[in-house]
Coordinates of C-alpha atoms and ligand atoms in Angstrom, one line a residue:
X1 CA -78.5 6.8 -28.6
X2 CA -79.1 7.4 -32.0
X3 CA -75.4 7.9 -33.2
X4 CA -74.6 4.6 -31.4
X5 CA -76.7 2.8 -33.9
X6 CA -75.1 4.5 -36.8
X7 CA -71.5 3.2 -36.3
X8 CA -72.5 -0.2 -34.2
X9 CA -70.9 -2.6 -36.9
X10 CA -72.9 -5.6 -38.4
X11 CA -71.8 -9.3 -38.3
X12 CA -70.7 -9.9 -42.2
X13 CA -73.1 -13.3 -41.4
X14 CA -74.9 -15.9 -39.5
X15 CA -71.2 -17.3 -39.5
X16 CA -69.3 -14.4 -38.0
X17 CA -71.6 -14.4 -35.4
X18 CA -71.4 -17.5 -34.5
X19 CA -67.7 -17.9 -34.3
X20 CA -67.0 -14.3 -32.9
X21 CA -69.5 -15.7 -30.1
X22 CA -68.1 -18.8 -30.0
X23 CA -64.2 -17.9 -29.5
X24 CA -65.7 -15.2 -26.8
X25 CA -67.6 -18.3 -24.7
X26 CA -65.2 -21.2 -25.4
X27 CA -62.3 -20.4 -22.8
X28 CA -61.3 -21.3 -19.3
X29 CA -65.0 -22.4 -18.7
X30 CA -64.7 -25.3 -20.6
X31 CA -61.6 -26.2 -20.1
X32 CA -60.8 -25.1 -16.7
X33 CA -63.6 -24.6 -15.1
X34 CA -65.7 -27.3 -16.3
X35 CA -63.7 -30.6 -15.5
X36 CA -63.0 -29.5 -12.2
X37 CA -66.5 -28.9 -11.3
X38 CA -67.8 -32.0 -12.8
X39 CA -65.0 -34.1 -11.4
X40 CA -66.1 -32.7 -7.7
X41 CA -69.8 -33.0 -8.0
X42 CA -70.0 -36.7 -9.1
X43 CA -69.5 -36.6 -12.2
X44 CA -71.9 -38.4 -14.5
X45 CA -74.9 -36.8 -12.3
X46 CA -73.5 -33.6 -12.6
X47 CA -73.1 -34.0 -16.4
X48 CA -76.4 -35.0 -17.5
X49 CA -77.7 -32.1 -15.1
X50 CA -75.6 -29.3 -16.8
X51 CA -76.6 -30.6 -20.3
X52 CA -80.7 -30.8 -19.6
X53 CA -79.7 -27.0 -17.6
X54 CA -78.2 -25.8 -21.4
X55 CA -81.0 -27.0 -23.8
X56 CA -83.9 -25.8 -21.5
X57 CA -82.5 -22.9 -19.5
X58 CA -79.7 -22.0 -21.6
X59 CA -81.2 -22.0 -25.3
X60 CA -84.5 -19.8 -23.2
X61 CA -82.2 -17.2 -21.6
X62 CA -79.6 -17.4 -24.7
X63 CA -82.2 -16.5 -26.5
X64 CA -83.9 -13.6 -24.7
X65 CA -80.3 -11.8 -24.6
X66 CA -79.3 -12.1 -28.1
X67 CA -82.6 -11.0 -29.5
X68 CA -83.0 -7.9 -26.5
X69 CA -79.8 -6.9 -28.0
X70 CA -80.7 -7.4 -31.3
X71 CA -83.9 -5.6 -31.4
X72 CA -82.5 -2.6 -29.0
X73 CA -79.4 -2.5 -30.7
X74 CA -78.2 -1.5 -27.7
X75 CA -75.4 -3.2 -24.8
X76 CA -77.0 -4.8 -21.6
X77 CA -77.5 -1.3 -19.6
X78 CA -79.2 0.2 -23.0
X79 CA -81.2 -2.4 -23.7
X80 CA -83.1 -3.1 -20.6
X81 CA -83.6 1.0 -20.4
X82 CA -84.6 0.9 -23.6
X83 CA -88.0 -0.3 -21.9
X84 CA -88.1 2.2 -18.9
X85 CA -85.4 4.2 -16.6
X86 CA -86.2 1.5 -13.9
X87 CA -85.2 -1.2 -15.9
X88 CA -81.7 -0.1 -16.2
X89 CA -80.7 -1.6 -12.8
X90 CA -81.0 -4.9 -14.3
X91 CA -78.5 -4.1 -16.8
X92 CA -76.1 -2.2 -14.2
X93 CA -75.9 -5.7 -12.0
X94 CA -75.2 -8.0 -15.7
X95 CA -72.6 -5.3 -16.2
X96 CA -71.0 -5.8 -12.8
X97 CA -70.5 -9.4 -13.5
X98 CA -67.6 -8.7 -15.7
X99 CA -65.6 -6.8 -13.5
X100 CA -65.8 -9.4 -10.9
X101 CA -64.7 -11.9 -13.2
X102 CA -61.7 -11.1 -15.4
X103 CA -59.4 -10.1 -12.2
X104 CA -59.6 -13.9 -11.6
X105 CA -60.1 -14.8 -15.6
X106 CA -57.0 -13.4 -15.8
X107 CA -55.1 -15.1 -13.1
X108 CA -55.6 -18.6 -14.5
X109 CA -55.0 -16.8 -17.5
X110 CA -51.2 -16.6 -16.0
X111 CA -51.0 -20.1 -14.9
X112 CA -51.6 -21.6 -18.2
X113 CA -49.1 -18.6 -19.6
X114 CA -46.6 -20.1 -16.9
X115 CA -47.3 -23.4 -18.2
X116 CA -47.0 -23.4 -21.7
X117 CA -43.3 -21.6 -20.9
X118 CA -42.7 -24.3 -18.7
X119 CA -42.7 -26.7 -21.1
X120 CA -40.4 -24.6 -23.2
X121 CA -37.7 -24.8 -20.4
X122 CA -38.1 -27.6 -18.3
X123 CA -38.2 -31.4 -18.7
X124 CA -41.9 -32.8 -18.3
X125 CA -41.3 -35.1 -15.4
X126 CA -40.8 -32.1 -13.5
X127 CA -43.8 -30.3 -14.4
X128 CA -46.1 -33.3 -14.0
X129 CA -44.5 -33.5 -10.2
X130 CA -47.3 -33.3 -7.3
X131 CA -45.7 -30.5 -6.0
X132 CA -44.8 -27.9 -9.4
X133 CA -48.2 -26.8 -9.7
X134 CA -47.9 -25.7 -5.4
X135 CA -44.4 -24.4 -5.4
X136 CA -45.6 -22.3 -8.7
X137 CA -49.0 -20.6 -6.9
X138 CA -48.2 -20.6 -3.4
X139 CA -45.7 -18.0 -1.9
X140 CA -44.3 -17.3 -5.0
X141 CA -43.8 -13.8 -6.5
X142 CA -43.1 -15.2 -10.0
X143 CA -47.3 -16.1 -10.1
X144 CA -47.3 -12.4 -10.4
X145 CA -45.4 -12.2 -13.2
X146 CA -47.2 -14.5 -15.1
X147 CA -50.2 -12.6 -14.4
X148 CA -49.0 -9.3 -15.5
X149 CA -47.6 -10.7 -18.5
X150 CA -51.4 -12.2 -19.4
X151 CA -53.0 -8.7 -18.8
X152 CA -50.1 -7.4 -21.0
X153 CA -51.1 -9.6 -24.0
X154 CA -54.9 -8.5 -23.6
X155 CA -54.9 -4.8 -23.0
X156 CA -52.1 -4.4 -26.1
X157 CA -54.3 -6.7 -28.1
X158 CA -57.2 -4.1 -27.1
X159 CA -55.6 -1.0 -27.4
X160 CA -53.8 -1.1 -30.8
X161 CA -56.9 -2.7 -32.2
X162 CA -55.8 -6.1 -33.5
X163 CA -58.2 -8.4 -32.0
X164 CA -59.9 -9.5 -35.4
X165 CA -56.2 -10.6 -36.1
X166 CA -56.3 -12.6 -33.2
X167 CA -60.1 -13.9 -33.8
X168 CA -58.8 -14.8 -37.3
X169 CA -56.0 -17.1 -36.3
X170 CA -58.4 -18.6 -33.6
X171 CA -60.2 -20.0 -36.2
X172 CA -57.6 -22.2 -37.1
X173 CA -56.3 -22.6 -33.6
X174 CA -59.8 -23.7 -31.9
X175 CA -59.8 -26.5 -34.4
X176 CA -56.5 -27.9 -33.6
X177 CA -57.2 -27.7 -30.3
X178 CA -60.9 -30.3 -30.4
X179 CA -58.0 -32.0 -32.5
X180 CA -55.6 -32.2 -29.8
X181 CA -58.0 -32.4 -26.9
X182 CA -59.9 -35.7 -28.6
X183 CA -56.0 -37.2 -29.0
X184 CA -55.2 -36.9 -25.8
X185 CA -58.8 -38.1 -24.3
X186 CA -58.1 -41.4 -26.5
X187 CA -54.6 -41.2 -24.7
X188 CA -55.7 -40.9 -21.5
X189 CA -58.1 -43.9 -21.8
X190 CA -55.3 -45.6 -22.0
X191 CA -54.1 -45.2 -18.8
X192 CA -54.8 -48.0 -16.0
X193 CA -57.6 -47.3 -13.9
X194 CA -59.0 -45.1 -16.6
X195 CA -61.9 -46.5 -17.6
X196 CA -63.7 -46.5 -13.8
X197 CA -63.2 -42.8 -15.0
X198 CA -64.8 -42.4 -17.7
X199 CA -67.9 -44.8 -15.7
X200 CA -67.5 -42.2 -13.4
X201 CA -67.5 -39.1 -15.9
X202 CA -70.2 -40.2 -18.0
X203 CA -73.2 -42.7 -16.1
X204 CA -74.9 -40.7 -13.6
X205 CA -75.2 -42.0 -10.1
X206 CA -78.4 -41.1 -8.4
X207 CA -76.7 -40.7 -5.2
X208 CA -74.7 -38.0 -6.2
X209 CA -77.6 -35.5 -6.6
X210 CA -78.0 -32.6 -4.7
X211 CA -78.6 -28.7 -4.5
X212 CA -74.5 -27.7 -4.4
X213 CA -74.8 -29.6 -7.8
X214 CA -77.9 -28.2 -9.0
X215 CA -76.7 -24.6 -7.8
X216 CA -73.2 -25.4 -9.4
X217 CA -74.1 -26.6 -12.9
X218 CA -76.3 -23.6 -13.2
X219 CA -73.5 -21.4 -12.8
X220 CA -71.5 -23.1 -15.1
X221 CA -73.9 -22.9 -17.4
X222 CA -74.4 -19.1 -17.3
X223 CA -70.0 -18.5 -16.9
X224 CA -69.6 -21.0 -19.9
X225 CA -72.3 -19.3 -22.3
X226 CA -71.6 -15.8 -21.3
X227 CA -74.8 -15.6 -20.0
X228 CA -76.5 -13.2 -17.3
X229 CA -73.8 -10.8 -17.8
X230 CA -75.0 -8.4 -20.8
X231 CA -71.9 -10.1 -22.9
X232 CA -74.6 -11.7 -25.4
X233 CA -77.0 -8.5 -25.3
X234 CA -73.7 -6.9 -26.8
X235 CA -73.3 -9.4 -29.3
X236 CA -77.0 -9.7 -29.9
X237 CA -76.9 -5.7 -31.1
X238 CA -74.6 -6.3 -33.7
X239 CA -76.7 -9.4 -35.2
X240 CA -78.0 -9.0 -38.6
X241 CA -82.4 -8.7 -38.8
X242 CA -81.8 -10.9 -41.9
X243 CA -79.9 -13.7 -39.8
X244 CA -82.0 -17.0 -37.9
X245 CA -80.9 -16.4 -34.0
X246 CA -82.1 -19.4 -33.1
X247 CA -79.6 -21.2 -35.4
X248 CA -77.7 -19.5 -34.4
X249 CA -77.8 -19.6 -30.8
X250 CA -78.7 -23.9 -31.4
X251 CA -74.9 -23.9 -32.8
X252 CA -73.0 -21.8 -30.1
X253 CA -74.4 -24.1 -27.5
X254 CA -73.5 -27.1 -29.1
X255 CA -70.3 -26.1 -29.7
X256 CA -69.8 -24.8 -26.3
X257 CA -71.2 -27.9 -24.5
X258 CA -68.9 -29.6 -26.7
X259 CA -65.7 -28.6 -26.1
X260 CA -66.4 -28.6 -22.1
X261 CA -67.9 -32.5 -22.5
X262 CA -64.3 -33.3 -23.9
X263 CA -62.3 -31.2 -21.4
X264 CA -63.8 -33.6 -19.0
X265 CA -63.0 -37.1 -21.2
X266 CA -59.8 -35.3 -21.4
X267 CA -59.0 -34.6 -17.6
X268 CA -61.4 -37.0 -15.4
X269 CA -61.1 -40.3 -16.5
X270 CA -57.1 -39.3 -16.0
X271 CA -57.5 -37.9 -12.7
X272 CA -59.6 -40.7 -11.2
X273 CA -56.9 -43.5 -12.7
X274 CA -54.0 -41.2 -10.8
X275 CA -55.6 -41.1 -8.0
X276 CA -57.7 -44.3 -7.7
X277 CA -61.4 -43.8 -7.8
X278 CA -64.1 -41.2 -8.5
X279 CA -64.8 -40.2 -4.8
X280 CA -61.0 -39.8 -3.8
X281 CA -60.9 -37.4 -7.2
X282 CA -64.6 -35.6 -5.4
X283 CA -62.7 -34.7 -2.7
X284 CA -59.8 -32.8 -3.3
X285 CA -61.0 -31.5 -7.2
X286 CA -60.8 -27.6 -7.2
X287 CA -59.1 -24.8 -9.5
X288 CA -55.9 -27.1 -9.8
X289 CA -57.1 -30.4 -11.2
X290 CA -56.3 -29.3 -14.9
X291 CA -52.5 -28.1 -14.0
X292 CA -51.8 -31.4 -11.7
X293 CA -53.7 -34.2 -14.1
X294 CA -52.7 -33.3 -17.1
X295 CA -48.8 -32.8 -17.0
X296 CA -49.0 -36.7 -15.5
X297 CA -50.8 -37.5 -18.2
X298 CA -48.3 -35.5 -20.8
X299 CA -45.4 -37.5 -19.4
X300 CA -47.2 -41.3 -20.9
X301 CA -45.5 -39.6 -24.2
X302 CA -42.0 -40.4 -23.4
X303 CA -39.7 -37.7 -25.4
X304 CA -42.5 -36.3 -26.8
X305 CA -43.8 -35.1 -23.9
X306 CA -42.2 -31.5 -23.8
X307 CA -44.1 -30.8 -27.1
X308 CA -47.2 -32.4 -26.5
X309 CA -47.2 -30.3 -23.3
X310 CA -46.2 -27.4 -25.1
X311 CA -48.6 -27.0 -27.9
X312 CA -51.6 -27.9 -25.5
X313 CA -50.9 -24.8 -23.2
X314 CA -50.2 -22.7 -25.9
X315 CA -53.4 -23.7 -27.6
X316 CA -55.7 -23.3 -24.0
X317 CA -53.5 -20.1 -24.2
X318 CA -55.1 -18.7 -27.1
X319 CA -58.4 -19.9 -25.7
X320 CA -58.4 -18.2 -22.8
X321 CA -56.5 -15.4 -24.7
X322 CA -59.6 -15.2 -27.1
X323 CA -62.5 -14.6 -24.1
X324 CA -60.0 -12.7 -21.7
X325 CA -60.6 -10.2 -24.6
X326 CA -64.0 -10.2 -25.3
X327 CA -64.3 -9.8 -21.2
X328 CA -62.2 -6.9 -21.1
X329 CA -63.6 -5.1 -24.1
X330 CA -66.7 -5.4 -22.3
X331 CA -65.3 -3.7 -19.6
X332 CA -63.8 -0.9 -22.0
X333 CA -67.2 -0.3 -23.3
X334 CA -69.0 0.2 -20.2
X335 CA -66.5 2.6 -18.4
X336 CA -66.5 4.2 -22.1
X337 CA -70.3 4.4 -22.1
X338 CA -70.7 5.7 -18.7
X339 CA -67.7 8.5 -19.0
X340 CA -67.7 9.7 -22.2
X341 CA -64.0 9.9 -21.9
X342 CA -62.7 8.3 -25.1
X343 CA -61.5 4.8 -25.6
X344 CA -57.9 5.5 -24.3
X345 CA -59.1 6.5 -20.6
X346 CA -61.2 3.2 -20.5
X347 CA -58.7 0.9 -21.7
X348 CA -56.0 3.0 -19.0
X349 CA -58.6 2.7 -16.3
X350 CA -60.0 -1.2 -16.5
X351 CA -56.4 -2.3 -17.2
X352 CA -55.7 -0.8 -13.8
X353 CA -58.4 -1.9 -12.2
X354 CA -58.0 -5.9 -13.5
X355 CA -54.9 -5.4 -12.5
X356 CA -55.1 -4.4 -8.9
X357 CA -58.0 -7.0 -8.6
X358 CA -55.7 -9.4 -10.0
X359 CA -53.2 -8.9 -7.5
X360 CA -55.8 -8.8 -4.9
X361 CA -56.7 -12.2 -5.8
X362 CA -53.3 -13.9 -6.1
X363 CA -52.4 -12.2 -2.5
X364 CA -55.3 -15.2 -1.6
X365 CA -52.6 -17.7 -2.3
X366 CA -49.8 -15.7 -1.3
X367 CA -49.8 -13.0 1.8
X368 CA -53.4 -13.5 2.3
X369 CA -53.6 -17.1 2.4
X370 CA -55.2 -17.5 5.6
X371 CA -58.4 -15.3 4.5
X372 CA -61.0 -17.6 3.7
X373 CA -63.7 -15.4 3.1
X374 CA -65.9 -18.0 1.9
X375 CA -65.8 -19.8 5.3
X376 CA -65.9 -16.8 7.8
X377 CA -68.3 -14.8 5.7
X378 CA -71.0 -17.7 4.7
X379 CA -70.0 -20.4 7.1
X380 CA -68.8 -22.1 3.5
X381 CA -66.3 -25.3 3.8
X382 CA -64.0 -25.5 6.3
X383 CA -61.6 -23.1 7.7
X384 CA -58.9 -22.1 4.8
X385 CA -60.1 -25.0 2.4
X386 CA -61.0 -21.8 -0.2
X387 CA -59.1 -19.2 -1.4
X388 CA -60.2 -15.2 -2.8
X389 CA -60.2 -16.9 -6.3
X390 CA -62.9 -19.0 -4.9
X391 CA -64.7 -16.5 -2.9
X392 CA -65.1 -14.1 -6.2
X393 CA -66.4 -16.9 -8.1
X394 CA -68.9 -17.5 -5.9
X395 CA -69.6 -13.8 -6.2
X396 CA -70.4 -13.8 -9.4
X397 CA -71.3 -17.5 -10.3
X398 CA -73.6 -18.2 -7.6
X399 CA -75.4 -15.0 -6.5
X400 CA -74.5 -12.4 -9.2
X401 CA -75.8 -14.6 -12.3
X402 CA -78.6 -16.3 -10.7
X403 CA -80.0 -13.1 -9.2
X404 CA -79.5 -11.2 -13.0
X405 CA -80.7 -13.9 -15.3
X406 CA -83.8 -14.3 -12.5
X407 CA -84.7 -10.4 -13.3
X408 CA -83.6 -11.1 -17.2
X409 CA -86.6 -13.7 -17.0
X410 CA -89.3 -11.7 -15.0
X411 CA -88.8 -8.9 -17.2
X412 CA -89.1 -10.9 -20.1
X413 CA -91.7 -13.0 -19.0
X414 CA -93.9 -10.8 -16.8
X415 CA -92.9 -7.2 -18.1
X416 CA -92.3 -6.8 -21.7
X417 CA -93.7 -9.9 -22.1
X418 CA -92.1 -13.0 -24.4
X419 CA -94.2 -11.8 -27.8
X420 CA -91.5 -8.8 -27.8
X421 CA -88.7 -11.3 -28.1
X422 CA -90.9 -13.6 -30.3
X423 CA -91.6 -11.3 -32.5
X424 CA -88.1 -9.8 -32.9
X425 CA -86.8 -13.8 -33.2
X426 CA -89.9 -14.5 -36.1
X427 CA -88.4 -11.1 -38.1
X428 CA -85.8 -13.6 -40.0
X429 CA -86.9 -16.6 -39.0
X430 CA -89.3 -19.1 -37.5
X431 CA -88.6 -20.1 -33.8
X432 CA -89.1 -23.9 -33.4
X433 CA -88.4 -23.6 -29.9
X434 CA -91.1 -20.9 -29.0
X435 CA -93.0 -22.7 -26.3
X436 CA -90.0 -24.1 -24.8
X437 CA -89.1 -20.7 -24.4
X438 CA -92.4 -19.5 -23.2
X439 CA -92.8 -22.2 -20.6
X440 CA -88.8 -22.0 -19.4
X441 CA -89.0 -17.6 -19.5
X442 CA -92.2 -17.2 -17.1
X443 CA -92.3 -20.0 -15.0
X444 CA -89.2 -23.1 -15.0
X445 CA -86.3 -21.0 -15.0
X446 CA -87.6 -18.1 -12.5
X447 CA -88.8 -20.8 -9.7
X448 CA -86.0 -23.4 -10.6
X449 CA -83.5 -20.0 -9.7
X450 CA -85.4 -18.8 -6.9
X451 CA -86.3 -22.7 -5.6
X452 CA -82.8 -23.4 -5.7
X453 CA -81.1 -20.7 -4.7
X454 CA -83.0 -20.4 -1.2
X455 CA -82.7 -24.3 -0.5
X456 CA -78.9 -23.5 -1.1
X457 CA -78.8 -21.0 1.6
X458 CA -80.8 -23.0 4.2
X459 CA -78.7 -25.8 3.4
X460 CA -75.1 -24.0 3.8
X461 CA -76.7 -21.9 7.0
X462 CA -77.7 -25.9 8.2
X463 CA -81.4 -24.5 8.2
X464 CA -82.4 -27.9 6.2
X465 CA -80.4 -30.9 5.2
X466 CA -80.2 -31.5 1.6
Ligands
LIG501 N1 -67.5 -18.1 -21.5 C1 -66.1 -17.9 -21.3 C2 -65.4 -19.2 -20.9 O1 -66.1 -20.2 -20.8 C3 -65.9 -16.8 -20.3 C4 -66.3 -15.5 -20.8 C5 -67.4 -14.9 -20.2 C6 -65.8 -14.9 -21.8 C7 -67.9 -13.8 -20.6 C8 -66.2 -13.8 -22.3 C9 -67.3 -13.2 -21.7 O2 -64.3 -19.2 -20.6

């Protein structure tokens, strides 16, 4: 599309990119998402596995999607048919990926909303009681509200065009919060019982291995970075040829990997001194941790507790605010790409599609709570112990991703070949990590996917026993 590449904007620097990118991939992933899954999958173990899964399979695949884009100048579905018609169904499954996700992206999206207004309202012992964060999401129309109101913020931001206002204040905003967050890590330390925590966040117990990790931590890694879901082709297209991607791409991760390594100081060590050791925290970690810890750990700040509590919603707020948006503009884009229809009708049509999704998904903990799709359709857990938030994360975390960034890397690998992406990398810049990427591209990444993946299906079908 030739008049696509005539208005398709250019990053004003390496810099834009890398924060534009940066304020789309640090969100609920990190902060959310992150401490809950290492807190339930042993911790250390699953910590030292999701950072060795970033630098080798992460940087490779980071890679490959920012320079496809960039050399195409096209988004994910473009790009791959930029190479061949038959190549588009590679970018038609990233694309789908997207509009599995922000339905339930949005959802938490709510609860933090609901939080941060909570703390506005109502005194902090209250919040920080066991049974707030229950009363709030179960049964409860007002979840709804909260939900709405989150959708609200993104669609207006979308429509009347004011995101790079928002991106510009998140650039002082994402600051304070690795301000905030390393305060109330130190805080938590403090805690009794804390430090068996952080033993247990941070030195890796052998033990604890296994393929729900493996298969875990790789789908973090993909959710976290944006990857295997054309979100990076995008950005890639709008990266300057003059620009070093692999700098670039180097400082994204760390920064990523950052923030979610200090979500974790922040919540676990907390969590396990609550509730007494490592293992009891394993069992019962899911989707709530960060809304039951962390009020209990906001109340240790006596009648500063409301404001402490406050500010750190409202600053996950504008984190999660930040890549809600970037989602949903992906969205826009592809309904507008495949309809013609103008930028209006997208933005009508995705806002009413997240938000029937949305509902669908909060029905799980509401009308629908005894579906567990998770357990009846895969034999997953045990009967009701997972809700549709979790089933559609599993959707797209565990079999959407793998299966896309697995294509990404036999295409790139075995079909156009790594010297395409080489070469486009090598136009501004040398690449250091060229046979990393090689190696990881053809062979690591395709059979750790494919390796993994099917021992985690004879293991959950009780095939084998892992
Ligand atoms: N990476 C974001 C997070 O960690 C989620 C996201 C994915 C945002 C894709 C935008 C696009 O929360």
């Amino acid at each position: 599309m030739a008049s696509e590449k005539i208005t398709r904007s250019a990053w004003s620097g390496k810099w834009a990119f890398i924060l534009a990118a940066a304020a789309s991939a640090v969100g609920l992933g990190n902060l959310w998402r992150f401490p809950y899954l290492a807190a339930k999958y042993g911790g250390g173990m699953f910590l030292i596995v999701y950072i060795i899964l970033v630098v080798t399979f992460g940087f490779a695949l980071m890679m490959a999607e920012t320079a496809l884009g960039r050399k195409t100048g096209q988004s994910a579905i473009g790009a791959f048919s930029a190479f061949g018609k038959k190549y588009m169904i590679i970018g038609i499954l990233a694309s789908a990926v997207p509009f599995i996700i922000t339905p339930y992206y949005a959802l938490i999206g709510g609860w933090v909303t609901k939080y941060m207004a909570a703390y506005l309202v109502q005194p902090a012992t209250e919040i920080a009681d066991g049974a707030f964060f229950g009363g709030f999401i179960l049964q409860n129309a007002e979840s709804y509200v909260w939900m709405l109101l989150f959708i609200a913020c993104v669609v207006l931001i979308v429509a009347l065009g004011v995101k790079n206002g928002i991106e510009r204040v998140n650039k002082v905003l994402m600051p304070a919060l690795i301000v905030m967050a390393i305060g109330i890590s130190i805080f938590a330390l403090t805690l009794p019982g804390a430090l068996d925590g952080l033993a247990y966040y941070l030195i890796p117990d052998v033990s604890k291995f296994s393929v729900e990790l493996v298969v875990a931590a790789m789908g973090q890694m993909f959710f976290s970075l944006s990857l295997a879901m054309g979100i990076m082709i995008t950005y890639g297209s709008y990266f300057s040829k003059k620009e070093d991607l692999e700098h670039s791409v180097r400082r994204i991760e760390l920064f990523d990997t950052g923030i979610a390594i200090l979500a974790g100081l922040m919540i676990i060590p907390a969590a396990v001194a609550v509730q007494g050791s490592g293992e009891a925290v394993a069992t019962t970690a899911g989707p709530g941790l960060m809304f039951g810890v962390l009020p209990q750990v906001f109340t240790g700040f006596g009648f500063a507790a409301n404001a402490v509590g406050f500010l750190f919603f409202a600053l996950v707020f504008f984190a999660a605010l930040t890549s809600c948006i970037s989602l949903f503009e992906t969205l826009v884009s592809i309904v507008d790409d495949a309809t013609h229809k103008g930028r209006k009708f997208s933005i009508t049509v995705c806002a009413v599609f997240v938000v029937i999704v949305g509902i669908i998904v909060n029905l799980g903990y509401n009308e629908l709570l005894s579906v567990d799709l998770m357990y009846s359709l895969f034999g997953i857990g045990e009967y009701q112990d997972s809700q549709i938030l979790d089933f559609f994360d599993f959707l797209s975390n565990t079999i959407m991703m793998p299966i896309v960034a697995l294509l990404t890397c036999i295409f790139i690998g075995w079909i156009v070949k790594p010297q395409t992406i080489i070469a486009e990398v090598k136009q501004s810049s040398k690449f250091s990590g060229e046979k990393l990427f090689v190696v990881m591209i053809k062979y690591i990444a395709p059979v750790l996917v494919v390796v993994i993946l099917v021992a985690y299906v004879m293991n959950t079908a009780h095939i084998i026993s892992l």
